[in-house]
Amino acid sequence: MDHRFDVTERFAEGAQFIAGSLRSGSSGRTQDVVDPATGATVYSYELAGTADVDAAVEAARQAFPEWGGATPGERSDTLHRFAAALTEDAADLAHAESLNCGKPIKLSEEFDVPGSIDNAAFFAGAARHLEGKAAGEYSADHTSVIRREPIGVVGSIAPWNYPLQMAAWKVLPAIAAGNTIVLKPAEITPFTSLLFAQAAQRAGLPDGVLNIVSGAGRDAGERLVGHPAVAMTSFTGSTAVGKRVAEIATGTVKRLHLELGGKAPFVVFDDADLEAAVHGAVAGSLINTGQDCTAATRAYVQRPLYDAFVSGVADLMATVRLGDPFDPSTDLGPLISHTQRDRVAGFVDRARGYATVVTGGEAPGGALAEGAYYRPTLIAGAAQDSEIVQSEIFGPVLVVLPFDSDDEGIALANDTPYGLAASAWSRDVYRTGRATREINAGCVWVNDHIPILSEMPHGGAKASGFGKDMSAYSFEEYTQVKHVMYDNTGVARKDWHRTIFGDRP
C-alpha cells in the first residue's frame, strides 16, 4: 500500500464504526475508494445500509443517558485525552487524508491535522464553560435558572473536501455538550473519520457515543436525517443537497444546522497593498485545490489596480507546482475525483465563449495525466450574471472583475445567492469597516483570506445556510435551553389566579 499507511490492513473489518467496533456494511453494495493522484483503487468496502444506520442510532441512543449525565469535568477530561490520542496519530491522519483526498502532504500536516487537534483541545476546555443567564428573581416571587442540556442523538453528514476537519467540527461540540452522535462521512472519503473514532475510543470515550456509518446519501444519509430517534441533524455540503436534507428533517421536526455552498468575494480597493492582495488571492483561491466553500472565487478589483492585479495573479499562478501529494515540494494536488475535475473543466470550457482564460484552463499531461489534476486558472472579462461568476465551481478557478466606486464593489460582492465568507483589502480602516458591515457573509476577513480559529465561529448567511461550527457559539447549536422557575412564596392561592377563577383575596 502507498505511502506508509496500509488502509486495507487498518480497516480490514470494514468501514463502519458502531458501538465501539469496526464492522462491514449490510447494503450489499461495494464502494471503491480511489487515490485521486493516480486513479488507482486503494480500498473497497461494503456500504452502510439502513440497518447499519438503525444500529448506529440505537447504539447512540443507549449511550446517551450515561454520557449526557456525565459532569462537564468528566467530559472535559475525556476530550483532553482525545486531543492527546489524535496527536499520537498525527502522522497516520495526515497520510490517510492525503492518500484519500490528494491533498499535498504539507497541507495535511500543517493545516488539517493540527487544526483538528486544536479543535479537540478547545472543546475539552469549552465543555466546562456552558454559558447562561445568572439565577435571579426576574419576577419578584420567583427564582429563575437557565439550564443548557444536551439534545440527544445527533445525526451529522460531512463532505469529502475536509474529511478530518469536518469530523472534528461535527463531533467535538456535540459530544462536549453531552450528546451522542452518528456521523456519516462522504462514502468516498471514510478513512480519517474512522481513525478519528478509533482515537476517541482509545481516549476512553464510551462505546456508542461516537458512531460512523460510511454509506451513500440516498440510503444511509436520508435514513439518518429522517430517523425518528435522531434529535438533530447537522449537514455540510452543497446548497442543493442541503435543501433536500431540510425537507427530510422537517418530517420529524428536529433541530437543523446547515453549512452549505459559497462563492466568496475578494474585494480589492484601490489603496490596497497590491502584492499582499495578489498573494492572498492565489493562496485563497487554490487552497485544497479550490475545493473549499470559503475559497476566494470572485475577485473584484477597483479599476486603478485591475490590470496589475490580473498580471500579478497570472504570473504567481504559473509558479504553482502540481505533483505527487506526498512530495513535500508539491503545492497543488489533484481534485477529489476525475468526475470533479471534468466538472470544473466544463465550467471553464463554457466560459471561453464569453470570457478570457488568462492562465491555466487545462489538465496537465505527462506524469500527472492519470490523476485528477487541473491547472490553476484565472478568468477575466466575464459578466456579473454569467455562470462562472454566479455558480460554485469548487476547483482551482478564480474569476476577476473590475469595479469603479466603493458602492459598486460592495454591491457586486453581495450579488450572488451565497453568503459564507468574503474578504476586503484596503489600507483605509473606514473602507474596510464599511465592507465588514455591509458585505452579507458569515465571515469577512480584512487583508487576508482563509484563516480559521477554534475560538471563532464558522457559518454562513443566505443560501450558505445557518448555524455555527467551532467556537463556544456552537453550543447554541448542540444544546437546548431550559428555563426552570421556582416559587419563593409558599402561598397556595396566588394573586394571579384571580384572572382564571374567583376574585382578589
Coordinates of C-alpha atoms in Angstrom, one line a residue, residues 6-476:
D6 CA -1.9 0.4 4.8
V7 CA -5.6 1.2 4.5
T8 CA -6.6 -2.4 3.7
E9 CA -5.0 -3.7 6.8
R10 CA -6.2 -0.9 9.1
F11 CA -9.8 -1.3 8.1
A12 CA -9.9 -5.0 7.3
E13 CA -13.0 -5.5 9.4
G14 CA -15.0 -2.9 7.4
A15 CA -15.6 0.9 7.2
Q16 CA -18.5 1.1 9.8
F17 CA -17.7 2.0 13.4
I18 CA -20.7 1.2 15.6
A19 CA -20.9 0.7 19.3
G20 CA -17.1 0.8 19.6
S21 CA -16.1 -1.7 16.8
L22 CA -15.4 -1.8 13.1
R23 CA -17.8 -3.8 11.1
S24 CA -18.8 -4.4 7.5
G25 CA -21.8 -2.7 6.0
S26 CA -25.0 -4.5 5.1
S27 CA -26.2 -2.7 2.0
G28 CA -25.0 -5.4 -0.4
R29 CA -23.2 -2.7 -2.4
T30 CA -19.4 -2.1 -2.6
Q31 CA -17.7 1.2 -2.7
D32 CA -14.2 1.7 -4.2
V33 CA -12.0 4.4 -2.7
V34 CA -9.7 5.9 -5.3
D35 CA -6.4 7.7 -4.9
P36 CA -7.2 10.8 -7.0
A37 CA -3.5 11.4 -7.7
T38 CA -3.2 8.1 -9.6
G39 CA -6.7 6.9 -10.3
A40 CA -5.9 3.6 -8.5
T41 CA -8.3 1.9 -6.2
V42 CA -6.8 1.8 -2.7
Y43 CA -9.7 0.3 -0.7
S44 CA -13.0 -1.4 -1.3
Y45 CA -15.7 -1.8 1.4
E46 CA -19.3 -2.7 1.9
L47 CA -21.5 0.4 2.1
A48 CA -23.8 1.1 5.1
G49 CA -27.4 0.3 4.6
T50 CA -30.4 1.4 6.6
A51 CA -30.0 -1.4 9.0
D52 CA -26.5 -0.1 9.9
V53 CA -27.9 3.4 10.4
D54 CA -30.5 2.0 12.7
A55 CA -27.9 0.0 14.7
A56 CA -25.7 3.1 15.0
V57 CA -28.6 5.3 16.1
E58 CA -29.6 2.7 18.7
A59 CA -26.1 2.5 20.0
A60 CA -26.0 6.3 20.3
R61 CA -29.5 6.3 22.0
Q62 CA -28.4 3.7 24.6
A63 CA -25.1 5.6 25.3
F64 CA -26.9 8.9 25.8
P65 CA -28.1 8.7 29.4
E66 CA -24.7 8.0 30.8
W67 CA -22.8 10.4 28.6
G68 CA -25.4 13.1 28.8
G69 CA -25.4 12.7 32.6
A70 CA -21.6 13.0 32.9
T71 CA -20.3 16.1 34.5
P72 CA -18.7 18.8 32.3
G73 CA -15.4 18.0 34.1
E74 CA -15.7 14.3 33.2
R75 CA -16.5 15.1 29.5
S76 CA -13.6 17.6 29.5
D77 CA -11.1 15.0 30.8
T78 CA -12.1 12.6 28.1
L79 CA -11.7 15.3 25.4
H80 CA -8.3 16.2 26.7
R81 CA -7.2 12.5 26.3
F82 CA -8.8 12.6 22.9
A83 CA -6.6 15.5 21.8
A84 CA -3.6 13.6 23.1
A85 CA -4.6 10.5 21.1
L86 CA -5.0 12.5 18.0
T87 CA -1.6 14.0 18.5
E88 CA -0.2 10.4 18.7
D89 CA -1.9 9.6 15.4
A90 CA -0.9 12.8 13.6
A91 CA 1.3 11.0 11.0
D92 CA -1.3 8.4 10.2
L93 CA -4.1 11.0 10.0
A94 CA -2.0 13.2 7.6
H95 CA -1.0 10.3 5.3
A96 CA -4.6 8.9 5.2
E97 CA -6.0 12.3 4.4
S98 CA -3.5 12.9 1.6
L99 CA -4.0 9.4 0.2
N100 CA -7.8 9.7 0.2
C101 CA -8.2 13.3 -0.9
G102 CA -5.0 14.1 -2.9
K103 CA -4.1 16.9 -0.5
P104 CA -0.5 18.0 -0.6
I105 CA 1.1 16.4 2.5
K106 CA 2.2 19.9 3.7
L107 CA -1.4 20.9 3.8
S108 CA -2.5 17.8 5.7
E109 CA 0.4 18.1 8.1
E110 CA 0.3 21.8 8.7
F111 CA -3.4 22.6 8.4
D112 CA -5.9 19.7 8.5
V113 CA -4.3 17.7 11.3
P114 CA -3.1 20.4 13.7
G115 CA -6.3 22.3 13.2
S116 CA -8.4 19.2 14.2
I117 CA -6.2 18.5 17.2
D118 CA -6.5 22.1 18.3
N119 CA -10.3 21.9 17.9
A120 CA -10.3 18.9 20.3
A121 CA -8.2 20.7 22.8
F122 CA -10.5 23.8 22.6
F123 CA -13.7 21.8 23.2
A124 CA -12.0 20.0 26.1
G125 CA -12.0 23.4 27.7
A126 CA -15.3 24.6 26.4
A127 CA -17.1 21.6 27.8
R128 CA -16.7 23.2 31.3
H129 CA -18.0 26.7 30.2
L130 CA -21.6 26.4 29.1
E131 CA -23.0 29.9 29.5
G132 CA -26.4 31.1 30.5
K133 CA -28.1 33.9 32.4
A134 CA -27.4 34.1 36.1
A135 CA -30.0 32.8 38.5
G136 CA -32.2 35.6 39.7
E137 CA -35.5 37.0 40.7
Y138 CA -36.7 38.3 37.4
S139 CA -40.2 38.0 38.9
A140 CA -40.4 39.2 42.5
D141 CA -42.0 36.0 43.7
H142 CA -39.8 33.5 41.7
T143 CA -36.2 32.5 41.1
S144 CA -35.3 31.6 37.5
V145 CA -32.5 29.4 36.4
I146 CA -31.3 28.6 32.9
R147 CA -30.1 25.1 32.1
R148 CA -28.2 24.1 29.0
E149 CA -28.9 20.5 28.3
P150 CA -27.8 18.1 25.6
I151 CA -30.3 17.5 22.8
G152 CA -29.9 13.7 22.4
V153 CA -28.7 11.8 19.4
V154 CA -27.2 13.9 16.7
G155 CA -27.0 12.7 13.1
S156 CA -24.3 14.5 11.1
I157 CA -23.3 14.4 7.5
A158 CA -19.9 15.6 6.4
P159 CA -18.5 16.4 2.9
W160 CA -15.5 15.0 1.1
N161 CA -13.3 18.1 0.9
Y162 CA -12.1 18.2 4.5
P163 CA -13.0 14.8 5.9
L164 CA -10.9 15.0 9.1
Q165 CA -11.7 18.6 10.0
M166 CA -15.4 18.1 9.2
A167 CA -15.5 15.1 11.5
A168 CA -14.0 17.3 14.2
W169 CA -16.3 20.2 13.6
K170 CA -19.3 17.9 13.8
V171 CA -18.3 15.5 16.6
L172 CA -16.5 17.7 19.1
P173 CA -19.1 20.3 20.0
A174 CA -21.8 17.7 20.0
I175 CA -20.1 15.3 22.5
A176 CA -18.6 18.2 24.6
A177 CA -22.2 19.3 25.2
G178 CA -23.2 15.8 26.2
N179 CA -24.9 14.5 23.1
T180 CA -24.1 11.2 21.3
I181 CA -23.6 11.2 17.6
V182 CA -23.8 9.2 14.4
L183 CA -21.5 10.7 11.7
K184 CA -21.9 9.8 8.0
P185 CA -18.7 10.9 6.1
A186 CA -18.8 11.0 2.3
E187 CA -18.6 7.5 1.1
I188 CA -15.5 8.3 -1.0
T189 CA -13.5 9.7 2.0
P190 CA -14.1 7.5 5.1
F191 CA -10.5 7.0 6.3
T192 CA -9.8 9.8 8.7
S193 CA -13.3 9.7 10.2
L194 CA -12.7 6.1 11.2
L195 CA -9.3 6.9 12.6
F196 CA -10.9 9.8 14.5
A197 CA -13.4 7.4 16.1
Q198 CA -10.7 4.9 17.0
A199 CA -8.7 7.6 18.7
A200 CA -11.7 8.7 20.7
Q201 CA -12.3 5.1 21.8
R202 CA -8.6 4.8 22.9
A203 CA -9.1 8.0 24.9
G204 CA -11.9 6.5 26.8
L205 CA -15.0 7.8 25.1
P206 CA -17.7 5.3 25.9
D207 CA -18.8 2.9 23.2
G208 CA -21.8 4.3 21.3
V209 CA -21.1 7.9 22.0
L210 CA -19.5 8.3 18.5
N211 CA -20.5 6.1 15.6
I212 CA -19.5 6.2 12.0
V213 CA -21.7 5.0 9.1
S214 CA -20.0 5.0 5.7
G215 CA -22.7 4.9 3.2
A216 CA -24.4 6.7 0.3
G217 CA -26.5 9.8 0.7
R218 CA -29.6 8.3 -0.8
D219 CA -29.6 5.3 1.6
A220 CA -27.6 5.9 4.7
G221 CA -27.8 9.7 4.6
E222 CA -31.6 10.0 4.1
R223 CA -32.3 7.3 6.7
L224 CA -30.1 9.2 9.3
V225 CA -31.7 12.6 8.6
G226 CA -35.2 11.1 8.8
H227 CA -34.7 8.8 11.7
P228 CA -37.2 9.4 14.5
A229 CA -34.7 8.9 17.3
V230 CA -32.3 11.5 15.9
A231 CA -33.0 14.8 17.6
M232 CA -30.7 17.0 15.5
T233 CA -29.2 17.0 12.0
S234 CA -26.0 18.8 11.1
F235 CA -25.1 18.9 7.4
T236 CA -22.2 20.4 5.5
G237 CA -22.4 20.2 1.7
S238 CA -23.9 21.8 -1.3
T239 CA -26.9 24.1 -1.1
A240 CA -28.9 21.7 -3.4
V241 CA -28.4 18.7 -1.1
G242 CA -28.9 20.9 1.9
K243 CA -32.4 21.7 0.7
R244 CA -33.2 18.0 0.5
V245 CA -31.8 17.5 4.0
A246 CA -34.1 20.3 5.3
E247 CA -37.1 18.7 3.6
I248 CA -36.5 15.3 5.2
A249 CA -35.7 16.8 8.6
T250 CA -39.0 18.7 8.8
G251 CA -40.8 15.4 8.8
T252 CA -39.7 14.8 12.4
V253 CA -39.3 18.4 13.5
K254 CA -35.7 18.0 14.5
R255 CA -33.0 20.7 15.2
L256 CA -31.3 21.6 11.9
H257 CA -27.8 23.0 11.3
L258 CA -26.7 23.7 7.7
E259 CA -23.4 24.8 6.4
L260 CA -23.8 25.0 2.6
G261 CA -22.2 26.3 -0.5
G262 CA -20.2 29.5 -1.0
K263 CA -18.9 31.9 -3.7
A264 CA -16.6 34.1 -1.7
P265 CA -15.9 37.6 -3.0
F266 CA -12.4 39.0 -2.7
V267 CA -12.8 42.8 -2.8
V268 CA -9.6 44.9 -3.6
F269 CA -9.9 48.6 -3.2
D270 CA -7.6 51.0 -5.0
D271 CA -5.4 51.8 -1.9
A272 CA -4.8 48.1 -1.1
D273 CA -1.3 46.6 -0.8
L274 CA -1.2 45.1 -4.3
E275 CA 1.5 42.5 -3.5
A276 CA -0.4 41.3 -0.5
A277 CA -3.7 41.1 -2.4
V278 CA -2.0 39.1 -5.3
H279 CA -0.5 36.6 -2.8
G280 CA -3.7 36.4 -0.9
A281 CA -5.8 35.8 -4.0
V282 CA -3.6 32.9 -5.2
A283 CA -3.5 31.3 -1.7
G284 CA -7.2 31.9 -1.0
S285 CA -8.4 30.5 -4.4
L286 CA -6.1 27.5 -4.5
I287 CA -6.3 26.1 -1.0
N288 CA -7.3 22.4 -1.1
T289 CA -7.2 22.7 -4.9
G290 CA -10.1 25.3 -4.6
Q291 CA -12.3 22.7 -3.0
D292 CA -13.2 24.9 -0.1
C293 CA -16.6 26.6 0.4
T294 CA -14.8 29.7 1.7
A295 CA -12.2 29.8 -1.1
A296 CA -11.7 33.1 -2.9
T297 CA -13.7 32.7 -6.2
R298 CA -14.7 36.2 -7.3
A299 CA -12.0 38.9 -7.2
Y300 CA -13.4 42.4 -7.6
V301 CA -10.6 44.9 -8.1
Q302 CA -11.0 48.6 -8.3
R303 CA -10.0 49.8 -11.8
P304 CA -6.7 51.6 -11.0
L305 CA -5.3 48.2 -9.7
Y306 CA -7.1 45.9 -12.0
D307 CA -4.5 45.3 -14.8
A308 CA -1.6 44.9 -12.4
F309 CA -3.7 42.5 -10.2
V310 CA -4.6 40.3 -13.2
S311 CA -1.0 40.2 -14.4
G312 CA 0.4 39.5 -10.9
V313 CA -2.1 36.7 -10.1
A314 CA -1.4 35.1 -13.5
D315 CA 2.3 35.2 -13.0
L316 CA 2.1 33.8 -9.5
M317 CA -0.3 31.0 -10.5
A318 CA 2.2 30.0 -13.2
T319 CA 4.7 29.2 -10.5
V320 CA 2.4 26.8 -8.5
R321 CA 3.9 23.3 -8.5
L322 CA 1.5 20.4 -9.3
G323 CA 2.7 17.0 -8.4
D324 CA 2.6 13.9 -6.1
P325 CA 0.8 14.8 -2.9
F326 CA 3.4 13.1 -0.9
D327 CA 6.3 15.2 -2.3
P328 CA 6.9 17.9 0.2
S329 CA 7.5 20.4 -2.6
T330 CA 4.1 19.9 -4.2
D331 CA 1.8 23.0 -3.9
L332 CA -1.3 21.7 -5.6
G333 CA -2.7 18.2 -5.6
P334 CA -5.5 16.7 -7.7
L335 CA -9.2 17.3 -7.4
I336 CA -11.1 14.7 -5.4
S337 CA -12.0 12.7 -8.5
H338 CA -11.9 12.7 -12.3
T339 CA -15.6 13.4 -12.2
Q340 CA -15.0 16.6 -10.2
R341 CA -12.1 17.5 -12.5
D342 CA -14.3 17.2 -15.5
R343 CA -17.0 19.3 -13.8
V344 CA -14.5 22.1 -13.2
A345 CA -13.2 21.8 -16.8
G346 CA -16.8 22.1 -18.0
F347 CA -17.3 25.4 -16.3
V348 CA -14.0 26.8 -17.7
D349 CA -14.7 25.5 -21.2
R350 CA -18.2 27.1 -21.3
A351 CA -16.7 30.4 -20.0
R352 CA -14.4 30.5 -23.1
G353 CA -17.4 31.6 -25.1
Y354 CA -17.9 34.8 -23.1
A355 CA -14.7 35.5 -21.1
T356 CA -10.9 35.1 -21.4
V357 CA -8.9 32.3 -19.8
V358 CA -5.8 34.3 -18.7
T359 CA -3.8 31.3 -17.4
G360 CA -4.5 27.6 -16.8
G361 CA -7.7 26.2 -18.1
E362 CA -6.4 22.7 -18.7
A363 CA -5.4 19.4 -17.2
P364 CA -1.7 18.6 -17.2
G365 CA -0.3 15.8 -19.3
G366 CA 2.8 13.7 -18.7
A367 CA 3.3 12.0 -15.4
L368 CA 0.2 13.6 -13.9
A369 CA -2.2 12.6 -16.7
E370 CA -3.6 9.7 -14.8
G371 CA -4.6 11.8 -11.8
A372 CA -7.5 14.3 -11.4
Y373 CA -5.3 17.3 -11.8
Y374 CA -6.2 20.7 -13.2
R375 CA -4.0 23.7 -13.6
P376 CA -4.6 26.9 -11.5
T377 CA -6.9 29.0 -13.7
L378 CA -7.6 32.7 -13.9
I379 CA -10.5 34.1 -15.9
A380 CA -11.2 37.7 -16.8
G381 CA -13.8 39.6 -18.8
A382 CA -16.8 37.6 -17.5
A383 CA -20.1 39.4 -16.9
Q384 CA -21.5 39.6 -13.3
D385 CA -24.5 37.4 -14.3
S386 CA -22.5 34.7 -16.0
E387 CA -22.3 31.2 -14.8
I388 CA -18.6 31.4 -13.9
V389 CA -19.3 34.3 -11.6
Q390 CA -22.6 33.1 -10.0
S391 CA -22.1 29.3 -9.6
E392 CA -20.0 27.4 -7.1
I393 CA -17.2 25.7 -9.2
F394 CA -15.2 24.0 -6.3
G395 CA -11.9 23.9 -8.2
P396 CA -8.8 26.0 -8.7
V397 CA -10.5 28.7 -10.6
L398 CA -10.6 32.5 -9.8
V399 CA -12.6 34.9 -11.9
V400 CA -11.7 38.6 -11.7
L401 CA -13.9 41.6 -12.5
P402 CA -13.2 45.4 -12.2
F403 CA -15.3 47.9 -10.3
D404 CA -15.3 51.7 -10.1
S405 CA -16.9 53.1 -6.9
D406 CA -16.9 51.6 -3.4
D407 CA -20.7 51.3 -3.7
E408 CA -20.3 49.2 -6.8
G409 CA -17.7 46.9 -5.3
I410 CA -19.8 46.1 -2.2
A411 CA -22.9 45.6 -4.3
L412 CA -21.2 43.2 -6.6
A413 CA -19.8 41.3 -3.6
N414 CA -23.3 40.7 -2.4
D415 CA -24.7 39.8 -5.8
T416 CA -24.9 36.0 -5.5
P417 CA -27.2 33.8 -3.5
Y418 CA -24.4 32.8 -1.2
G419 CA -23.1 34.4 2.0
L420 CA -20.5 32.3 3.6
A421 CA -17.2 34.2 3.6
A422 CA -15.6 37.3 2.0
S423 CA -12.5 39.5 2.3
A424 CA -11.8 43.2 1.9
W425 CA -8.4 44.6 1.0
S426 CA -7.5 48.2 1.8
R427 CA -5.2 50.3 4.0
D428 CA -8.1 52.5 5.0
V429 CA -9.8 51.4 8.2
Y430 CA -13.0 53.2 7.3
R431 CA -13.3 51.5 3.9
T432 CA -12.7 48.0 5.5
G433 CA -15.0 48.9 8.3
R434 CA -17.8 49.6 5.9
A435 CA -17.1 46.4 3.9
T436 CA -17.3 44.3 7.1
R437 CA -20.6 45.8 7.9
E438 CA -22.2 45.8 4.5
I439 CA -21.0 42.5 2.9
N440 CA -23.5 39.9 3.9
A441 CA -21.4 36.9 4.9
G442 CA -20.8 34.8 8.0
C443 CA -17.1 35.8 8.0
V444 CA -15.3 38.8 6.5
W445 CA -11.6 38.9 6.6
V446 CA -9.6 42.1 6.3
N447 CA -6.4 42.0 4.3
D448 CA -6.3 38.2 4.5
H449 CA -8.5 35.3 3.3
I450 CA -9.0 31.8 4.7
P451 CA -7.6 31.6 8.3
I452 CA -9.9 29.9 10.8
L453 CA -9.6 29.5 14.5
S454 CA -11.2 27.1 17.0
E455 CA -12.2 30.1 19.2
M456 CA -14.2 31.8 16.4
P457 CA -17.4 30.7 14.7
H458 CA -17.8 29.4 11.1
G459 CA -21.1 29.6 9.3
G460 CA -23.0 31.5 6.7
A461 CA -26.0 33.5 5.7
K462 CA -28.5 33.4 2.8
A463 CA -28.1 30.2 0.7
S464 CA -25.0 29.3 2.6
G465 CA -27.1 28.1 5.4
F466 CA -27.4 28.8 9.1
G467 CA -25.7 27.7 12.4
K468 CA -22.1 27.8 13.6
D469 CA -19.3 25.3 13.7
M470 CA -16.4 25.7 16.1
S471 CA -16.2 28.2 19.0
A472 CA -18.4 28.5 22.1
Y473 CA -21.2 29.6 19.8
S474 CA -21.6 26.1 18.5
F475 CA -23.0 25.1 21.9
E476 CA -26.0 27.1 20.9

